Amino acid sequence: MKNNFLVLLLVLIGAILLTNSCGLFSPSTTNQETTTTAAASTTIAGATTSTTMAIGLTTTTTTTNTSASTTTLPSPSTTSTTTSTTISTTTTSTTTTILPSPSSTSTTTSTTISTATTSTTTTTVVGVTTTTIITSTTTTTIAEPTNLRGTSSLTGVTLFWDAVVGAHSYNLYWSNTSGVTKTNGTKIADVTSPYIHNNLVNGRAYYYVVTGVAVDNRESRESAEFVVVPQAVGALDESFNADGVVIYNGLSAWGTDVTESASGNLYVSGSIGLDLALLAFAENGEPLHTFGSDGVVRKDIAGSFDDGRALIFDQSGRLLVAGYGLIATKTSTAVLLRYDDSGHLDTSFGISGLATFGASSYTYNGWEGLALDSAGRIFAGGYYSQSELTSREGTIACYNDDGWLDLSFDGTGFVTYGEDNKHDYCQAVAVNSSGQVLACGTVGKETQDVALLRYEASGVIDETFDVAGLFSYDFGHRNDLGRALVLDNSGRILLLGFYRGSYGKMDTFVMRLLNDGVADPAFSVISLASSTFDIEGDFLALDKAGKILVAGRYGNDIFLRRYDSNGQLDTLFGDNGQVLFDHNLGIDSCIGGLVDHQGRIVLVGSVNAGNGLLLLRYK
């Protein structure tokens, strides 16, 4: 019995030894053969490439920030090859999976320009351990540039555009035909705004688009197309009546002001044959035949001499014209009229389309300027005599939309300023963003000084403005006059006028005041003087780039000048900053003007000593 037990024990031991030699136990059993494969890893400027191959081997890959978990899966996996390139931040996690089945091969390749997240999976298959790295990426793009714009010179253009987030530089593409793209345009690489494109053909159209370029050379889509024509800035515009000049011939014919409709038509106020007149022109300079009689409307106020001095559109697109009508010897009335877009008087305004102000015998009354506030109220500036025994006073009146005085404005609908027995005039009015009313002109005293006043919307003088609401300036001689005013985007006030200079001739000035009425020390006062000719500036405006335009009469000619925002002459404009116009060696004058919707400069006045209405348009 004992012997049988020993025999049985020996048989069992032999069986165990035989089973072990055949590899029937798990890999953890002693005497297991273990082989480790080689793994290649390369890092270049933040990019890591890792390749692992395993066939019947055990491979171990160790990565920072590695977490391990064990999962048993029924699916097979054998040989795994992974290539991963990243250019930014990589986060790595490790998962260990035990699979009982044999092998297959997988390859994953991923390239990113932005953020990459990499996961590493370690798989063990009975004696074989492999590692798979899978990279997921998110790619961002940059937006195309916007607001591509530019200005032209004689043989070049200066281009501007708004900056784009993520753009390291920009590429410019141009062509002489519309529809320019990255594919068909001529490329100018690595540019920034502003960019000057020189050596172009004068008068030829150039089309542009711009793209943004990231630091890794990714390129955005094209911007909206912009077209510009190199040309001499300040030259007469030949697309306007063929030569840039329109003349309406007639006895006692002149223009005083001009305004532009939403469609680009031009409307001019003035006088023809002693009547108050309105004229309308298409954008190309041709008469607008749908307005009045072949583009002309005339109004006889009281059988004598009448003049339209200021012209604007109201908020409903109707024309408001202000001026005066001579009723009798030494008696005139200030008039305000409203017309529809066909040239007919709007009979719902005032009395049959006409509102008058001041008509006492032997008094002079008239309007010289017009402005609107945000509520649509109409402000007229000029002069007013209360009786034969009183002198003229600077006057600002406020009208409601129906043509009647707004009695909430200082209780009467108008305010006056000036000194007793002195002649004071208001030449221009404007309304600022706060609803305050500014008026410029003259203020009495012995020599007549330049005057600028500011009123609240209620008609009360704003005593916080300079000295008790009045800014005045004496150039040291006599006959000083504030002729026009403009508000810039910062609320500063540009003031134009003229004065009797040291040579006895009229000289022109432009000064800039801060919002409180104090002279701006950063601005160089512009002074145009001559010992030979009168220089009378009548037109003041800001162009679309914020540059200052001044025009008027220079001797017997018309002058137009452009200055930068600090008062320095812009020598790139015209002939060293100035252009002159002379019609047949006659006496010419400019009284008003505007900058149109395309940035062109329109001037209005007369030729032949007031016997021809003149309209000019400059590039």
PDB file of N, CA and C in Angstrom, residues 520-595:
ATOM      1  N   ASP A 520      -7.000 125.737 -29.192  1.00  0.00           N
ATOM      2  CA  ASP A 520      -6.275 124.471 -29.100  1.00  0.00           C
ATOM      3  C   ASP A 520      -4.784 124.730 -29.299  1.00  0.00           C
ATOM      4  N   PRO A 521      -3.954 124.506 -28.261  1.00  0.00           N
ATOM      5  CA  PRO A 521      -2.522 124.799 -28.404  1.00  0.00           C
ATOM      6  C   PRO A 521      -1.805 123.838 -29.356  1.00  0.00           C
ATOM      7  N   ALA A 522      -2.435 122.697 -29.673  1.00  0.00           N
ATOM      8  CA  ALA A 522      -1.793 121.731 -30.562  1.00  0.00           C
ATOM      9  C   ALA A 522      -1.992 122.071 -32.033  1.00  0.00           C
ATOM     10  N   PHE A 523      -2.771 123.098 -32.310  1.00  0.00           N
ATOM     11  CA  PHE A 523      -3.096 123.434 -33.694  1.00  0.00           C
ATOM     12  C   PHE A 523      -2.365 124.700 -34.123  1.00  0.00           C
ATOM     13  N   SER A 524      -1.752 124.620 -35.296  1.00  0.00           N
ATOM     14  CA  SER A 524      -1.069 125.796 -35.852  1.00  0.00           C
ATOM     15  C   SER A 524      -2.083 126.658 -36.600  1.00  0.00           C
ATOM     16  N   VAL A 525      -2.328 127.860 -36.119  1.00  0.00           N
ATOM     17  CA  VAL A 525      -3.301 128.735 -36.765  1.00  0.00           C
ATOM     18  C   VAL A 525      -2.885 128.982 -38.205  1.00  0.00           C
ATOM     19  N   ILE A 526      -3.803 128.756 -39.124  1.00  0.00           N
ATOM     20  CA  ILE A 526      -3.545 128.947 -40.547  1.00  0.00           C
ATOM     21  C   ILE A 526      -3.821 130.404 -40.898  1.00  0.00           C
ATOM     22  N   SER A 527      -2.878 131.026 -41.568  1.00  0.00           N
ATOM     23  CA  SER A 527      -3.048 132.414 -41.991  1.00  0.00           C
ATOM     24  C   SER A 527      -2.633 132.552 -43.451  1.00  0.00           C
ATOM     25  N   LEU A 528      -3.536 133.056 -44.274  1.00  0.00           N
ATOM     26  CA  LEU A 528      -3.252 133.311 -45.684  1.00  0.00           C
ATOM     27  C   LEU A 528      -3.290 134.814 -45.911  1.00  0.00           C
ATOM     28  N   ALA A 529      -2.138 135.378 -46.225  1.00  0.00           N
ATOM     29  CA  ALA A 529      -2.038 136.835 -46.356  1.00  0.00           C
ATOM     30  C   ALA A 529      -1.325 137.199 -47.642  1.00  0.00           C
ATOM     31  N   SER A 530      -1.650 138.365 -48.159  1.00  0.00           N
ATOM     32  CA  SER A 530      -1.008 138.877 -49.364  1.00  0.00           C
ATOM     33  C   SER A 530      -0.940 140.394 -49.276  1.00  0.00           C
ATOM     34  N   SER A 531       0.133 140.931 -49.770  1.00  0.00           N
ATOM     35  CA  SER A 531       0.260 142.384 -49.823  1.00  0.00           C
ATOM     36  C   SER A 531      -0.347 142.940 -51.107  1.00  0.00           C
ATOM     37  N   THR A 532      -0.788 142.031 -52.005  1.00  0.00           N
ATOM     38  CA  THR A 532      -1.269 142.454 -53.323  1.00  0.00           C
ATOM     39  C   THR A 532      -2.758 142.204 -53.520  1.00  0.00           C
ATOM     40  N   PHE A 533      -3.234 141.030 -53.040  1.00  0.00           N
ATOM     41  CA  PHE A 533      -4.613 140.618 -53.311  1.00  0.00           C
ATOM     42  C   PHE A 533      -5.384 140.396 -52.013  1.00  0.00           C
ATOM     43  N   ASP A 534      -6.690 140.548 -52.123  1.00  0.00           N
ATOM     44  CA  ASP A 534      -7.571 140.088 -51.052  1.00  0.00           C
ATOM     45  C   ASP A 534      -7.649 138.568 -51.106  1.00  0.00           C
ATOM     46  N   ILE A 535      -7.597 137.939 -49.937  1.00  0.00           N
ATOM     47  CA  ILE A 535      -7.794 136.494 -49.824  1.00  0.00           C
ATOM     48  C   ILE A 535      -8.944 136.282 -48.839  1.00  0.00           C
ATOM     49  N   GLU A 536     -10.105 135.918 -49.368  1.00  0.00           N
ATOM     50  CA  GLU A 536     -11.291 135.766 -48.546  1.00  0.00           C
ATOM     51  C   GLU A 536     -11.747 134.309 -48.550  1.00  0.00           C
ATOM     52  N   GLY A 537     -11.517 133.622 -47.442  1.00  0.00           N
ATOM     53  CA  GLY A 537     -11.946 132.236 -47.317  1.00  0.00           C
ATOM     54  C   GLY A 537     -13.419 132.151 -46.958  1.00  0.00           C
ATOM     55  N   ASP A 538     -14.187 131.385 -47.739  1.00  0.00           N
ATOM     56  CA  ASP A 538     -15.622 131.243 -47.502  1.00  0.00           C
ATOM     57  C   ASP A 538     -16.056 129.802 -47.256  1.00  0.00           C
ATOM     58  N   PHE A 539     -15.234 128.844 -47.640  1.00  0.00           N
ATOM     59  CA  PHE A 539     -15.615 127.435 -47.531  1.00  0.00           C
ATOM     60  C   PHE A 539     -14.632 126.696 -46.634  1.00  0.00           C
ATOM     61  N   LEU A 540     -15.184 125.912 -45.702  1.00  0.00           N
ATOM     62  CA  LEU A 540     -14.381 125.117 -44.772  1.00  0.00           C
ATOM     63  C   LEU A 540     -15.029 123.744 -44.635  1.00  0.00           C
ATOM     64  N   ALA A 541     -14.222 122.675 -44.744  1.00  0.00           N
ATOM     65  CA  ALA A 541     -14.755 121.324 -44.586  1.00  0.00           C
ATOM     66  C   ALA A 541     -13.623 120.389 -44.183  1.00  0.00           C
ATOM     67  N   LEU A 542     -14.009 119.213 -43.689  1.00  0.00           N
ATOM     68  CA  LEU A 542     -13.069 118.130 -43.433  1.00  0.00           C
ATOM     69  C   LEU A 542     -13.317 117.038 -44.461  1.00  0.00           C
ATOM     70  N   ASP A 543     -12.249 116.517 -45.067  1.00  0.00           N
ATOM     71  CA  ASP A 543     -12.440 115.418 -46.008  1.00  0.00           C
ATOM     72  C   ASP A 543     -12.555 114.105 -45.239  1.00  0.00           C
ATOM     73  N   LYS A 544     -12.672 112.997 -45.942  1.00  0.00           N
ATOM     74  CA  LYS A 544     -12.924 111.713 -45.300  1.00  0.00           C
ATOM     75  C   LYS A 544     -11.723 111.211 -44.504  1.00  0.00           C
ATOM     76  N   ALA A 545     -10.563 111.776 -44.735  1.00  0.00           N
ATOM     77  CA  ALA A 545      -9.372 111.414 -43.965  1.00  0.00           C
ATOM     78  C   ALA A 545      -9.118 112.381 -42.814  1.00  0.00           C
ATOM     79  N   GLY A 546     -10.026 113.348 -42.618  1.00  0.00           N
ATOM     80  CA  GLY A 546      -9.867 114.321 -41.536  1.00  0.00           C
ATOM     81  C   GLY A 546      -8.991 115.501 -41.888  1.00  0.00           C
ATOM     82  N   LYS A 547      -8.630 115.630 -43.169  1.00  0.00           N
ATOM     83  CA  LYS A 547      -7.827 116.774 -43.583  1.00  0.00           C
ATOM     84  C   LYS A 547      -8.722 117.991 -43.812  1.00  0.00           C
ATOM     85  N   ILE A 548      -8.127 119.169 -43.678  1.00  0.00           N
ATOM     86  CA  ILE A 548      -8.881 120.425 -43.678  1.00  0.00           C
ATOM     87  C   ILE A 548      -8.859 121.037 -45.072  1.00  0.00           C
ATOM     88  N   LEU A 549     -10.032 121.350 -45.575  1.00  0.00           N
ATOM     89  CA  LEU A 549     -10.169 121.982 -46.885  1.00  0.00           C
ATOM     90  C   LEU A 549     -10.624 123.421 -46.707  1.00  0.00           C
ATOM     91  N   VAL A 550      -9.951 124.329 -47.389  1.00  0.00           N
ATOM     92  CA  VAL A 550     -10.269 125.757 -47.326  1.00  0.00           C
ATOM     93  C   VAL A 550     -10.337 126.281 -48.751  1.00  0.00           C
ATOM     94  N   ALA A 551     -11.406 127.028 -49.063  1.00  0.00           N
ATOM     95  CA  ALA A 551     -11.538 127.608 -50.399  1.00  0.00           C
ATOM     96  C   ALA A 551     -12.148 128.994 -50.286  1.00  0.00           C
ATOM     97  N   GLY A 552     -11.935 129.789 -51.332  1.00  0.00           N
ATOM     98  CA  GLY A 552     -12.475 131.141 -51.365  1.00  0.00           C
ATOM     99  C   GLY A 552     -11.943 131.902 -52.554  1.00  0.00           C
ATOM    100  N   ARG A 553     -11.846 133.193 -52.377  1.00  0.00           N
ATOM    101  CA  ARG A 553     -11.398 134.064 -53.468  1.00  0.00           C
ATOM    102  C   ARG A 553      -9.978 134.552 -53.200  1.00  0.00           C
ATOM    103  N   TYR A 554      -9.126 134.389 -54.228  1.00  0.00           N
ATOM    104  CA  TYR A 554      -7.747 134.858 -54.169  1.00  0.00           C
ATOM    105  C   TYR A 554      -7.571 135.881 -55.289  1.00  0.00           C
ATOM    106  N   GLY A 555      -7.650 137.161 -54.948  1.00  0.00           N
ATOM    107  CA  GLY A 555      -7.658 138.192 -55.988  1.00  0.00           C
ATOM    108  C   GLY A 555      -8.910 138.031 -56.827  1.00  0.00           C
ATOM    109  N   ASN A 556      -8.735 137.755 -58.115  1.00  0.00           N
ATOM    110  CA  ASN A 556      -9.868 137.508 -59.008  1.00  0.00           C
ATOM    111  C   ASN A 556     -10.066 136.039 -59.316  1.00  0.00           C
ATOM    112  N   ASP A 557      -9.333 135.161 -58.635  1.00  0.00           N
ATOM    113  CA  ASP A 557      -9.391 133.726 -58.890  1.00  0.00           C
ATOM    114  C   ASP A 557      -9.974 132.992 -57.677  1.00  0.00           C
ATOM    115  N   ILE A 558     -10.223 131.702 -57.877  1.00  0.00           N
ATOM    116  CA  ILE A 558     -10.690 130.830 -56.798  1.00  0.00           C
ATOM    117  C   ILE A 558      -9.515 129.975 -56.340  1.00  0.00           C
ATOM    118  N   PHE A 559      -9.335 129.866 -55.033  1.00  0.00           N
ATOM    119  CA  PHE A 559      -8.275 129.005 -54.509  1.00  0.00           C
ATOM    120  C   PHE A 559      -8.904 127.874 -53.693  1.00  0.00           C
ATOM    121  N   LEU A 560      -8.208 126.744 -53.664  1.00  0.00           N
ATOM    122  CA  LEU A 560      -8.568 125.598 -52.834  1.00  0.00           C
ATOM    123  C   LEU A 560      -7.289 125.037 -52.252  1.00  0.00           C
ATOM    124  N   ARG A 561      -7.255 124.914 -50.927  1.00  0.00           N
ATOM    125  CA  ARG A 561      -6.076 124.387 -50.245  1.00  0.00           C
ATOM    126  C   ARG A 561      -6.462 123.230 -49.335  1.00  0.00           C
ATOM    127  N   ARG A 562      -5.481 122.342 -49.071  1.00  0.00           N
ATOM    128  CA  ARG A 562      -5.702 121.247 -48.131  1.00  0.00           C
ATOM    129  C   ARG A 562      -4.583 121.226 -47.091  1.00  0.00           C
ATOM    130  N   TYR A 563      -4.988 121.050 -45.828  1.00  0.00           N
ATOM    131  CA  TYR A 563      -4.060 121.004 -44.699  1.00  0.00           C
ATOM    132  C   TYR A 563      -4.255 119.703 -43.936  1.00  0.00           C
ATOM    133  N   ASP A 564      -3.210 119.276 -43.231  1.00  0.00           N
ATOM    134  CA  ASP A 564      -3.383 118.098 -42.383  1.00  0.00           C
ATOM    135  C   ASP A 564      -4.141 118.489 -41.116  1.00  0.00           C
ATOM    136  N   SER A 565      -4.414 117.527 -40.258  1.00  0.00           N
ATOM    137  CA  SER A 565      -5.270 117.773 -39.100  1.00  0.00           C
ATOM    138  C   SER A 565      -4.643 118.715 -38.080  1.00  0.00           C
ATOM    139  N   ASN A 566      -3.347 118.976 -38.214  1.00  0.00           N
ATOM    140  CA  ASN A 566      -2.683 119.896 -37.285  1.00  0.00           C
ATOM    141  C   ASN A 566      -2.447 121.276 -37.880  1.00  0.00           C
ATOM    142  N   GLY A 567      -2.949 121.500 -39.100  1.00  0.00           N
ATOM    143  CA  GLY A 567      -2.837 122.821 -39.695  1.00  0.00           C
ATOM    144  C   GLY A 567      -1.642 123.019 -40.594  1.00  0.00           C
ATOM    145  N   GLN A 568      -0.947 121.931 -40.944  1.00  0.00           N
ATOM    146  CA  GLN A 568       0.199 122.039 -41.854  1.00  0.00           C
ATOM    147  C   GLN A 568      -0.254 121.791 -43.297  1.00  0.00           C
ATOM    148  N   LEU A 569       0.242 122.601 -44.223  1.00  0.00           N
ATOM    149  CA  LEU A 569      -0.141 122.493 -45.622  1.00  0.00           C
ATOM    150  C   LEU A 569       0.226 121.115 -46.172  1.00  0.00           C
ATOM    151  N   ASP A 570      -0.734 120.460 -46.844  1.00  0.00           N
ATOM    152  CA  ASP A 570      -0.519 119.143 -47.441  1.00  0.00           C
ATOM    153  C   ASP A 570       0.024 119.336 -48.853  1.00  0.00           C
ATOM    154  N   THR A 571       1.325 119.195 -49.006  1.00  0.00           N
ATOM    155  CA  THR A 571       1.976 119.495 -50.290  1.00  0.00           C
ATOM    156  C   THR A 571       1.707 118.443 -51.356  1.00  0.00           C
ATOM    157  N   LEU A 572       1.091 117.302 -50.972  1.00  0.00           N
ATOM    158  CA  LEU A 572       0.730 116.292 -51.962  1.00  0.00           C
ATOM    159  C   LEU A 572      -0.543 116.652 -52.703  1.00  0.00           C
ATOM    160  N   PHE A 573      -1.226 117.677 -52.246  1.00  0.00           N
ATOM    161  CA  PHE A 573      -2.485 118.086 -52.858  1.00  0.00           C
ATOM    162  C   PHE A 573      -2.224 119.160 -53.901  1.00  0.00           C
ATOM    163  N   GLY A 574      -2.772 118.945 -55.122  1.00  0.00           N
ATOM    164  CA  GLY A 574      -2.645 119.953 -56.173  1.00  0.00           C
ATOM    165  C   GLY A 574      -1.205 120.329 -56.452  1.00  0.00           C
ATOM    166  N   ASP A 575      -0.975 121.616 -56.596  1.00  0.00           N
ATOM    167  CA  ASP A 575       0.364 122.148 -56.835  1.00  0.00           C
ATOM    168  C   ASP A 575       0.924 122.642 -55.511  1.00  0.00           C
ATOM    169  N   ASN A 576       1.646 121.729 -54.829  1.00  0.00           N
ATOM    170  CA  ASN A 576       2.270 122.060 -53.551  1.00  0.00           C
ATOM    171  C   ASN A 576       1.237 122.503 -52.506  1.00  0.00           C
ATOM    172  N   GLY A 577       0.080 121.835 -52.522  1.00  0.00           N
ATOM    173  CA  GLY A 577      -0.932 122.089 -51.499  1.00  0.00           C
ATOM    174  C   GLY A 577      -2.080 122.968 -51.930  1.00  0.00           C
ATOM    175  N   GLN A 578      -2.054 123.498 -53.151  1.00  0.00           N
ATOM    176  CA  GLN A 578      -3.076 124.461 -53.571  1.00  0.00           C
ATOM    177  C   GLN A 578      -3.426 124.272 -55.050  1.00  0.00           C
ATOM    178  N   VAL A 579      -4.696 124.554 -55.382  1.00  0.00           N
ATOM    179  CA  VAL A 579      -5.100 124.661 -56.781  1.00  0.00           C
ATOM    180  C   VAL A 579      -5.801 126.000 -56.963  1.00  0.00           C
ATOM    181  N   LEU A 580      -5.675 126.571 -58.155  1.00  0.00           N
ATOM    182  CA  LEU A 580      -6.320 127.842 -58.498  1.00  0.00           C
ATOM    183  C   LEU A 580      -7.206 127.639 -59.721  1.00  0.00           C
ATOM    184  N   PHE A 581      -8.300 128.367 -59.760  1.00  0.00           N
ATOM    185  CA  PHE A 581      -9.191 128.313 -60.917  1.00  0.00           C
ATOM    186  C   PHE A 581      -9.432 129.731 -61.417  1.00  0.00           C
ATOM    187  N   ASP A 582      -9.264 129.909 -62.729  1.00  0.00           N
ATOM    188  CA  ASP A 582      -9.486 131.212 -63.363  1.00  0.00           C
ATOM    189  C   ASP A 582     -10.289 130.986 -64.638  1.00  0.00           C
ATOM    190  N   HIS A 583     -11.442 131.613 -64.750  1.00  0.00           N
ATOM    191  CA  HIS A 583     -12.283 131.463 -65.926  1.00  0.00           C
ATOM    192  C   HIS A 583     -12.159 132.697 -66.824  1.00  0.00           C
ATOM    193  N   ASN A 584     -11.486 132.532 -67.920  1.00  0.00           N
ATOM    194  CA  ASN A 584     -11.376 133.587 -68.939  1.00  0.00           C
ATOM    195  C   ASN A 584     -10.882 134.924 -68.378  1.00  0.00           C
ATOM    196  N   LEU A 585      -9.994 134.836 -67.421  1.00  0.00           N
ATOM    197  CA  LEU A 585      -9.372 136.033 -66.847  1.00  0.00           C
ATOM    198  C   LEU A 585     -10.391 136.987 -66.225  1.00  0.00           C
ATOM    199  N   GLY A 586     -11.554 136.464 -65.887  1.00  0.00           N
ATOM    200  CA  GLY A 586     -12.571 137.300 -65.265  1.00  0.00           C
ATOM    201  C   GLY A 586     -12.484 137.276 -63.750  1.00  0.00           C
ATOM    202  N   ILE A 587     -13.498 137.873 -63.102  1.00  0.00           N
ATOM    203  CA  ILE A 587     -13.550 137.912 -61.641  1.00  0.00           C
ATOM    204  C   ILE A 587     -14.384 136.723 -61.181  1.00  0.00           C
ATOM    205  N   ASP A 588     -13.728 135.782 -60.509  1.00  0.00           N
ATOM    206  CA  ASP A 588     -14.378 134.557 -60.069  1.00  0.00           C
ATOM    207  C   ASP A 588     -14.405 134.508 -58.543  1.00  0.00           C
ATOM    208  N   SER A 589     -15.373 133.806 -57.989  1.00  0.00           N
ATOM    209  CA  SER A 589     -15.460 133.703 -56.531  1.00  0.00           C
ATOM    210  C   SER A 589     -16.053 132.363 -56.141  1.00  0.00           C
ATOM    211  N   CYS A 590     -15.682 131.894 -54.962  1.00  0.00           N
ATOM    212  CA  CYS A 590     -16.237 130.675 -54.364  1.00  0.00           C
ATOM    213  C   CYS A 590     -16.862 131.055 -53.033  1.00  0.00           C
ATOM    214  N   ILE A 591     -18.100 130.597 -52.809  1.00  0.00           N
ATOM    215  CA  ILE A 591     -18.796 130.962 -51.577  1.00  0.00           C
ATOM    216  C   ILE A 591     -19.131 129.747 -50.727  1.00  0.00           C
ATOM    217  N   GLY A 592     -19.297 128.585 -51.348  1.00  0.00           N
ATOM    218  CA  GLY A 592     -19.662 127.388 -50.593  1.00  0.00           C
ATOM    219  C   GLY A 592     -19.109 126.143 -51.227  1.00  0.00           C
ATOM    220  N   GLY A 593     -19.447 124.995 -50.640  1.00  0.00           N
ATOM    221  CA  GLY A 593     -18.972 123.730 -51.177  1.00  0.00           C
ATOM    222  C   GLY A 593     -19.321 122.572 -50.271  1.00  0.00           C
ATOM    223  N   LEU A 594     -18.858 121.381 -50.658  1.00  0.00           N
ATOM    224  CA  LEU A 594     -19.048 120.180 -49.850  1.00  0.00           C
ATOM    225  C   LEU A 594     -18.049 119.118 -50.284  1.00  0.00           C
ATOM    226  N   VAL A 595     -17.942 118.055 -49.463  1.00  0.00           N
ATOM    227  CA  VAL A 595     -17.224 116.838 -49.828  1.00  0.00           C
ATOM    228  C   VAL A 595     -18.290 115.780 -50.090  1.00  0.00           C
TER     229      VAL A 595
END
